[in-house]
Amino acid sequence: MPTVTKNLIIINILFFFGTFVAQRYGIDLVTYLGLHFFLAGDFNPAQLVTYMFMHGGFAHLFFNMFAVFMFGPILEQTWGPKRFLFYYMVCGIGAGLIQEGVQYIQYATELSRYSQVNIGTEIIPMGDYLNLMTTIGASGAVFAILLAFGMLFPNNRLFVFPIPFPVKAKYFVVGYALIELYAGVANHVGDNIAHFAHLGGMVFGFILIMYWRKKDKSNGTYYN
């Protein structure tokens, strides 16, 4: 396995188990490393980086890292380790920025009118509620990886459960993006999934790939 891909997986696993170790000492790492809404008291700009190494459970970690394991090596071998790492980090940060923007729209159009929020079990001050608006996970960067694979190898066929036949990568990526867009616009309250962060990772990935294609073409370098 290429170096960057391997180390990204290892770091994510270490962060995951680190959350359990910290909990034994009464420390919630999500409070410090998860990406808080930028108007919340617990927000820190460094969280735009640290949030993508935090995960909410084993399944969340497994499926994200499985995607990195499956598609990361071929992208790293095609681009080289420096460009692949740059792509991963920028798209992860970009996904966080998009999520912050979506949360701000929600705050400006709905929440800003209130001083307290009923969360079902109790009524809490708005400041406390804003601190609950936290995003974690590598999914934004992972969706960018899926986009890159679909753009660089559009006709490669993938077996995607439960579809009983192989699907070309380009159709898989477009279909997945449309599902995320629908889920985000439909505003599925309670699913706890940052759909627009996923799309944000893909948007930043698309911009980077198109920029590199133009730059590499002017330099006489081509990628499939």
mmCIF file of C-alpha atoms in Angstrom:
data_model
loop_
_atom_site.group_PDB
_atom_site.id
_atom_site.type_symbol
_atom_site.label_atom_id
_atom_site.label_comp_id
_atom_site.label_asym_id
_atom_site.label_seq_id
_atom_site.Cartn_x
_atom_site.Cartn_y
_atom_site.Cartn_z
ATOM 1 C CA MET A 1 0.000 0.000 0.000
ATOM 2 C CA PRO A 2 1.384 3.454 -0.905
ATOM 3 C CA THR A 3 2.779 5.514 1.973
ATOM 4 C CA VAL A 4 0.223 8.333 2.158
ATOM 5 C CA THR A 5 -2.789 6.041 1.848
ATOM 6 C CA LYS A 6 -1.401 3.730 4.524
ATOM 7 C CA ASN A 7 -0.586 6.557 6.913
ATOM 8 C CA LEU A 8 -3.988 8.221 6.472
ATOM 9 C CA ILE A 9 -5.684 4.976 7.456
ATOM 10 C CA ILE A 10 -3.350 4.467 10.420
ATOM 11 C CA ILE A 11 -3.851 8.036 11.690
ATOM 12 C CA ASN A 12 -7.631 7.730 11.478
ATOM 13 C CA ILE A 13 -7.540 4.440 13.385
ATOM 14 C CA LEU A 14 -5.267 5.933 16.067
ATOM 15 C CA PHE A 15 -7.603 8.907 16.509
ATOM 16 C CA PHE A 16 -10.559 6.548 16.775
ATOM 17 C CA PHE A 17 -9.041 4.464 19.546
ATOM 18 C CA GLY A 18 -7.649 7.619 21.131
ATOM 19 C CA THR A 19 -11.204 8.818 21.748
ATOM 20 C CA PHE A 20 -11.840 5.774 23.952
ATOM 21 C CA VAL A 21 -8.621 6.282 25.886
ATOM 22 C CA ALA A 22 -9.483 9.942 26.440
ATOM 23 C CA GLN A 23 -12.974 9.011 27.628
ATOM 24 C CA ARG A 24 -11.458 6.947 30.428
ATOM 25 C CA TYR A 25 -9.947 10.181 31.733
ATOM 26 C CA GLY A 26 -13.178 12.146 31.307
ATOM 27 C CA ILE A 27 -12.074 13.905 28.111
ATOM 28 C CA ASP A 28 -14.353 14.140 25.071
ATOM 29 C CA LEU A 29 -12.043 14.631 22.099
ATOM 30 C CA VAL A 30 -14.953 15.590 19.853
ATOM 31 C CA THR A 31 -15.347 18.753 21.936
ATOM 32 C CA TYR A 32 -11.802 19.775 21.003
ATOM 33 C CA LEU A 33 -11.210 18.159 17.597
ATOM 34 C CA GLY A 34 -14.672 18.023 16.016
ATOM 35 C CA LEU A 35 -15.635 20.887 13.705
ATOM 36 C CA HIS A 36 -17.950 23.223 15.579
ATOM 37 C CA PHE A 37 -20.143 25.874 14.006
ATOM 38 C CA PHE A 38 -17.943 28.964 13.649
ATOM 39 C CA LEU A 39 -20.236 31.108 15.830
ATOM 40 C CA ALA A 40 -20.106 28.574 18.666
ATOM 41 C CA GLY A 41 -17.904 29.116 21.698
ATOM 42 C CA ASP A 42 -16.038 25.843 21.168
ATOM 43 C CA PHE A 43 -15.036 26.639 17.574
ATOM 44 C CA ASN A 44 -11.344 26.656 16.694
ATOM 45 C CA PRO A 45 -10.019 27.134 13.114
ATOM 46 C CA ALA A 46 -7.708 24.124 13.553
ATOM 47 C CA GLN A 47 -10.843 21.970 13.725
ATOM 48 C CA LEU A 48 -11.159 22.330 9.932
ATOM 49 C CA VAL A 49 -8.259 19.874 9.811
ATOM 50 C CA THR A 50 -8.727 17.760 12.924
ATOM 51 C CA TYR A 51 -12.426 17.003 12.345
ATOM 52 C CA MET A 52 -11.699 14.756 9.367
ATOM 53 C CA PHE A 53 -9.730 12.344 11.566
ATOM 54 C CA MET A 54 -12.570 11.875 14.055
ATOM 55 C CA HIS A 55 -15.347 9.309 13.633
ATOM 56 C CA GLY A 56 -18.605 8.625 15.424
ATOM 57 C CA GLY A 57 -18.414 4.847 15.517
ATOM 58 C CA PHE A 58 -16.766 1.765 14.069
ATOM 59 C CA ALA A 59 -19.050 1.581 11.014
ATOM 60 C CA HIS A 60 -18.389 5.264 10.248
ATOM 61 C CA LEU A 61 -14.630 4.672 10.434
ATOM 62 C CA PHE A 62 -14.709 1.344 8.577
ATOM 63 C CA PHE A 63 -16.603 2.481 5.503
ATOM 64 C CA ASN A 64 -14.579 5.681 5.148
ATOM 65 C CA MET A 65 -11.263 3.874 5.493
ATOM 66 C CA PHE A 66 -12.415 1.044 3.238
ATOM 67 C CA ALA A 67 -13.009 3.621 0.492
ATOM 68 C CA VAL A 68 -9.560 5.133 1.106
ATOM 69 C CA PHE A 69 -8.081 1.611 0.978
ATOM 70 C CA MET A 70 -9.883 0.769 -2.283
ATOM 71 C CA PHE A 71 -9.390 3.981 -4.266
ATOM 72 C CA GLY A 72 -6.526 5.792 -2.530
ATOM 73 C CA PRO A 73 -3.664 3.614 -3.840
ATOM 74 C CA ILE A 74 -4.481 4.041 -7.518
ATOM 75 C CA LEU A 75 -4.853 7.818 -7.128
ATOM 76 C CA GLU A 76 -1.611 8.078 -5.152
ATOM 77 C CA GLN A 77 0.228 6.009 -7.774
ATOM 78 C CA THR A 78 -1.225 8.137 -10.569
ATOM 79 C CA TRP A 79 -0.643 11.556 -9.003
ATOM 80 C CA GLY A 80 2.234 10.865 -6.657
ATOM 81 C CA PRO A 81 2.111 11.107 -2.837
ATOM 82 C CA LYS A 82 2.409 14.907 -2.538
ATOM 83 C CA ARG A 83 -0.426 15.719 -4.913
ATOM 84 C CA PHE A 84 -2.645 12.994 -3.463
ATOM 85 C CA LEU A 85 -2.125 14.204 0.116
ATOM 86 C CA PHE A 86 -2.714 17.809 -0.944
ATOM 87 C CA TYR A 87 -5.934 16.763 -2.696
ATOM 88 C CA TYR A 88 -7.160 14.788 0.318
ATOM 89 C CA MET A 89 -6.500 17.578 2.811
ATOM 90 C CA VAL A 90 -7.813 20.467 0.683
ATOM 91 C CA CYS A 91 -11.006 18.596 -0.152
ATOM 92 C CA GLY A 92 -11.507 17.664 3.487
ATOM 93 C CA ILE A 93 -11.072 21.296 4.532
ATOM 94 C CA GLY A 94 -13.313 22.414 1.680
ATOM 95 C CA ALA A 95 -16.020 20.019 2.816
ATOM 96 C CA GLY A 96 -15.816 21.542 6.291
ATOM 97 C CA LEU A 97 -16.138 25.056 4.884
ATOM 98 C CA ILE A 98 -19.225 24.097 2.887
ATOM 99 C CA GLN A 99 -20.741 22.528 5.993
ATOM 100 C CA GLU A 100 -20.066 25.718 7.942
ATOM 101 C CA GLY A 101 -21.800 27.726 5.226
ATOM 102 C CA VAL A 102 -24.863 25.482 5.263
ATOM 103 C CA GLN A 103 -25.053 25.701 9.052
ATOM 104 C CA TYR A 104 -24.817 29.486 8.879
ATOM 105 C CA ILE A 105 -27.771 29.607 6.467
ATOM 106 C CA GLN A 106 -29.754 27.475 8.910
ATOM 107 C CA TYR A 107 -28.742 29.757 11.763
ATOM 108 C CA ALA A 108 -29.506 32.998 9.900
ATOM 109 C CA THR A 109 -32.902 31.847 8.573
ATOM 110 C CA GLU A 110 -34.172 29.868 11.562
ATOM 111 C CA LEU A 111 -32.156 29.806 14.771
ATOM 112 C CA SER A 112 -31.098 33.449 15.116
ATOM 113 C CA ARG A 113 -34.638 34.429 16.129
ATOM 114 C CA TYR A 114 -34.501 32.384 19.314
ATOM 115 C CA SER A 115 -32.539 32.545 22.554
ATOM 116 C CA GLN A 116 -33.340 28.977 23.617
ATOM 117 C CA VAL A 117 -33.831 25.643 21.866
ATOM 118 C CA ASN A 118 -35.952 22.640 22.836
ATOM 119 C CA ILE A 119 -33.829 19.546 22.113
ATOM 120 C CA GLY A 120 -36.515 17.123 23.176
ATOM 121 C CA THR A 121 -35.239 16.274 26.621
ATOM 122 C CA GLU A 122 -34.725 19.841 27.843
ATOM 123 C CA ILE A 123 -34.627 23.484 26.823
ATOM 124 C CA ILE A 124 -31.089 24.842 26.509
ATOM 125 C CA PRO A 125 -29.609 28.292 25.737
ATOM 126 C CA MET A 126 -28.829 29.012 22.109
ATOM 127 C CA GLY A 127 -25.100 29.211 22.872
ATOM 128 C CA ASP A 128 -25.130 25.634 24.193
ATOM 129 C CA TYR A 129 -27.093 24.450 21.168
ATOM 130 C CA LEU A 130 -24.594 26.001 18.756
ATOM 131 C CA ASN A 131 -21.846 23.993 20.450
ATOM 132 C CA LEU A 132 -23.826 20.849 19.603
ATOM 133 C CA MET A 133 -23.617 21.637 15.884
ATOM 134 C CA THR A 134 -20.481 19.568 15.363
ATOM 135 C CA THR A 135 -19.191 17.723 12.282
ATOM 136 C CA ILE A 136 -16.766 14.790 12.319
ATOM 137 C CA GLY A 137 -15.490 12.282 9.786
ATOM 138 C CA ALA A 138 -13.387 11.892 6.659
ATOM 139 C CA SER A 139 -16.424 11.551 4.385
ATOM 140 C CA GLY A 140 -15.856 14.861 2.595
ATOM 141 C CA ALA A 141 -12.343 13.811 1.580
ATOM 142 C CA VAL A 142 -13.591 10.295 0.769
ATOM 143 C CA PHE A 143 -16.272 11.613 -1.584
ATOM 144 C CA ALA A 144 -13.562 13.673 -3.269
ATOM 145 C CA ILE A 145 -11.551 10.469 -3.742
ATOM 146 C CA LEU A 146 -14.578 8.784 -5.336
ATOM 147 C CA LEU A 147 -15.009 11.762 -7.648
ATOM 148 C CA ALA A 148 -11.339 11.671 -8.645
ATOM 149 C CA PHE A 149 -11.521 7.966 -9.452
ATOM 150 C CA GLY A 150 -14.634 8.553 -11.554
ATOM 151 C CA MET A 151 -12.983 11.402 -13.452
ATOM 152 C CA LEU A 152 -9.614 9.727 -13.994
ATOM 153 C CA PHE A 153 -10.962 6.247 -14.716
ATOM 154 C CA PRO A 154 -14.543 6.883 -15.898
ATOM 155 C CA ASN A 155 -15.040 3.590 -17.704
ATOM 156 C CA ASN A 156 -13.691 1.287 -15.005
ATOM 157 C CA ARG A 157 -16.473 -1.010 -13.838
ATOM 158 C CA LEU A 158 -17.365 -1.325 -10.166
ATOM 159 C CA PHE A 159 -19.492 -3.875 -8.357
ATOM 160 C CA VAL A 160 -21.680 -1.869 -5.991
ATOM 161 C CA PHE A 161 -23.910 -3.746 -3.544
ATOM 162 C CA PRO A 162 -26.844 -4.363 -3.972
ATOM 163 C CA ILE A 163 -26.733 -3.614 -7.742
ATOM 164 C CA PRO A 164 -26.397 -7.057 -9.410
ATOM 165 C CA PHE A 165 -24.286 -5.844 -12.334
ATOM 166 C CA PRO A 166 -21.087 -3.792 -12.733
ATOM 167 C CA VAL A 167 -21.464 -0.015 -13.018
ATOM 168 C CA LYS A 168 -19.047 2.321 -14.775
ATOM 169 C CA ALA A 169 -17.244 4.583 -12.295
ATOM 170 C CA LYS A 170 -18.558 7.768 -13.921
ATOM 171 C CA TYR A 171 -22.175 6.676 -13.504
ATOM 172 C CA PHE A 172 -21.569 5.549 -9.940
ATOM 173 C CA VAL A 173 -20.100 8.934 -8.985
ATOM 174 C CA VAL A 174 -22.849 10.952 -10.685
ATOM 175 C CA GLY A 175 -25.540 8.778 -9.120
ATOM 176 C CA TYR A 176 -24.013 9.044 -5.668
ATOM 177 C CA ALA A 177 -23.732 12.838 -5.991
ATOM 178 C CA LEU A 178 -27.394 13.131 -7.016
ATOM 179 C CA ILE A 179 -28.462 11.022 -4.033
ATOM 180 C CA GLU A 180 -26.482 13.251 -1.667
ATOM 181 C CA LEU A 181 -27.916 16.390 -3.279
ATOM 182 C CA TYR A 182 -31.452 15.086 -2.875
ATOM 183 C CA ALA A 183 -30.819 14.055 0.728
ATOM 184 C CA GLY A 184 -29.322 17.449 1.531
ATOM 185 C CA VAL A 185 -32.096 19.480 -0.113
ATOM 186 C CA ALA A 186 -34.792 17.262 1.402
ATOM 187 C CA ASN A 187 -33.235 18.132 4.790
ATOM 188 C CA HIS A 188 -33.586 14.707 6.375
ATOM 189 C CA VAL A 189 -33.743 15.844 9.981
ATOM 190 C CA GLY A 190 -32.393 13.229 12.350
ATOM 191 C CA ASP A 191 -30.166 11.279 9.951
ATOM 192 C CA ASN A 192 -27.077 13.019 11.412
ATOM 193 C CA ILE A 193 -25.338 12.988 8.030
ATOM 194 C CA ALA A 194 -23.586 16.082 6.648
ATOM 195 C CA HIS A 195 -24.767 15.621 3.057
ATOM 196 C CA PHE A 196 -23.571 19.039 1.911
ATOM 197 C CA ALA A 197 -20.124 18.354 3.366
ATOM 198 C CA HIS A 198 -19.949 15.299 1.103
ATOM 199 C CA LEU A 199 -20.937 17.411 -1.869
ATOM 200 C CA GLY A 200 -18.486 20.100 -0.765
ATOM 201 C CA GLY A 201 -15.626 17.611 -0.901
ATOM 202 C CA MET A 202 -16.668 16.663 -4.431
ATOM 203 C CA VAL A 203 -16.938 20.316 -5.514
ATOM 204 C CA PHE A 204 -13.445 21.137 -4.252
ATOM 205 C CA GLY A 205 -12.150 17.922 -5.824
ATOM 206 C CA PHE A 206 -13.680 18.823 -9.188
ATOM 207 C CA ILE A 207 -12.131 22.298 -9.106
ATOM 208 C CA LEU A 208 -8.693 20.910 -8.247
ATOM 209 C CA ILE A 209 -8.799 18.217 -10.926
ATOM 210 C CA MET A 210 -9.907 20.644 -13.629
ATOM 211 C CA TYR A 211 -7.172 23.078 -12.603
ATOM 212 C CA TRP A 212 -4.534 20.340 -12.678
ATOM 213 C CA ARG A 213 -5.751 19.090 -16.040
ATOM 214 C CA LYS A 214 -5.373 22.537 -17.531
ATOM 215 C CA LYS A 215 -1.991 23.044 -15.887
ATOM 216 C CA ASP A 216 -0.656 19.603 -16.810
ATOM 217 C CA LYS A 217 -1.910 19.947 -20.370
ATOM 218 C CA SER A 218 0.042 23.186 -20.760
ATOM 219 C CA ASN A 219 3.101 21.339 -19.443
ATOM 220 C CA GLY A 220 2.600 18.413 -21.823
ATOM 221 C CA THR A 221 1.523 15.978 -19.070
ATOM 222 C CA TYR A 222 -1.614 13.899 -19.478
ATOM 223 C CA TYR A 223 -3.577 11.601 -17.175
ATOM 224 C CA ASN A 224 -6.226 9.077 -18.232
#
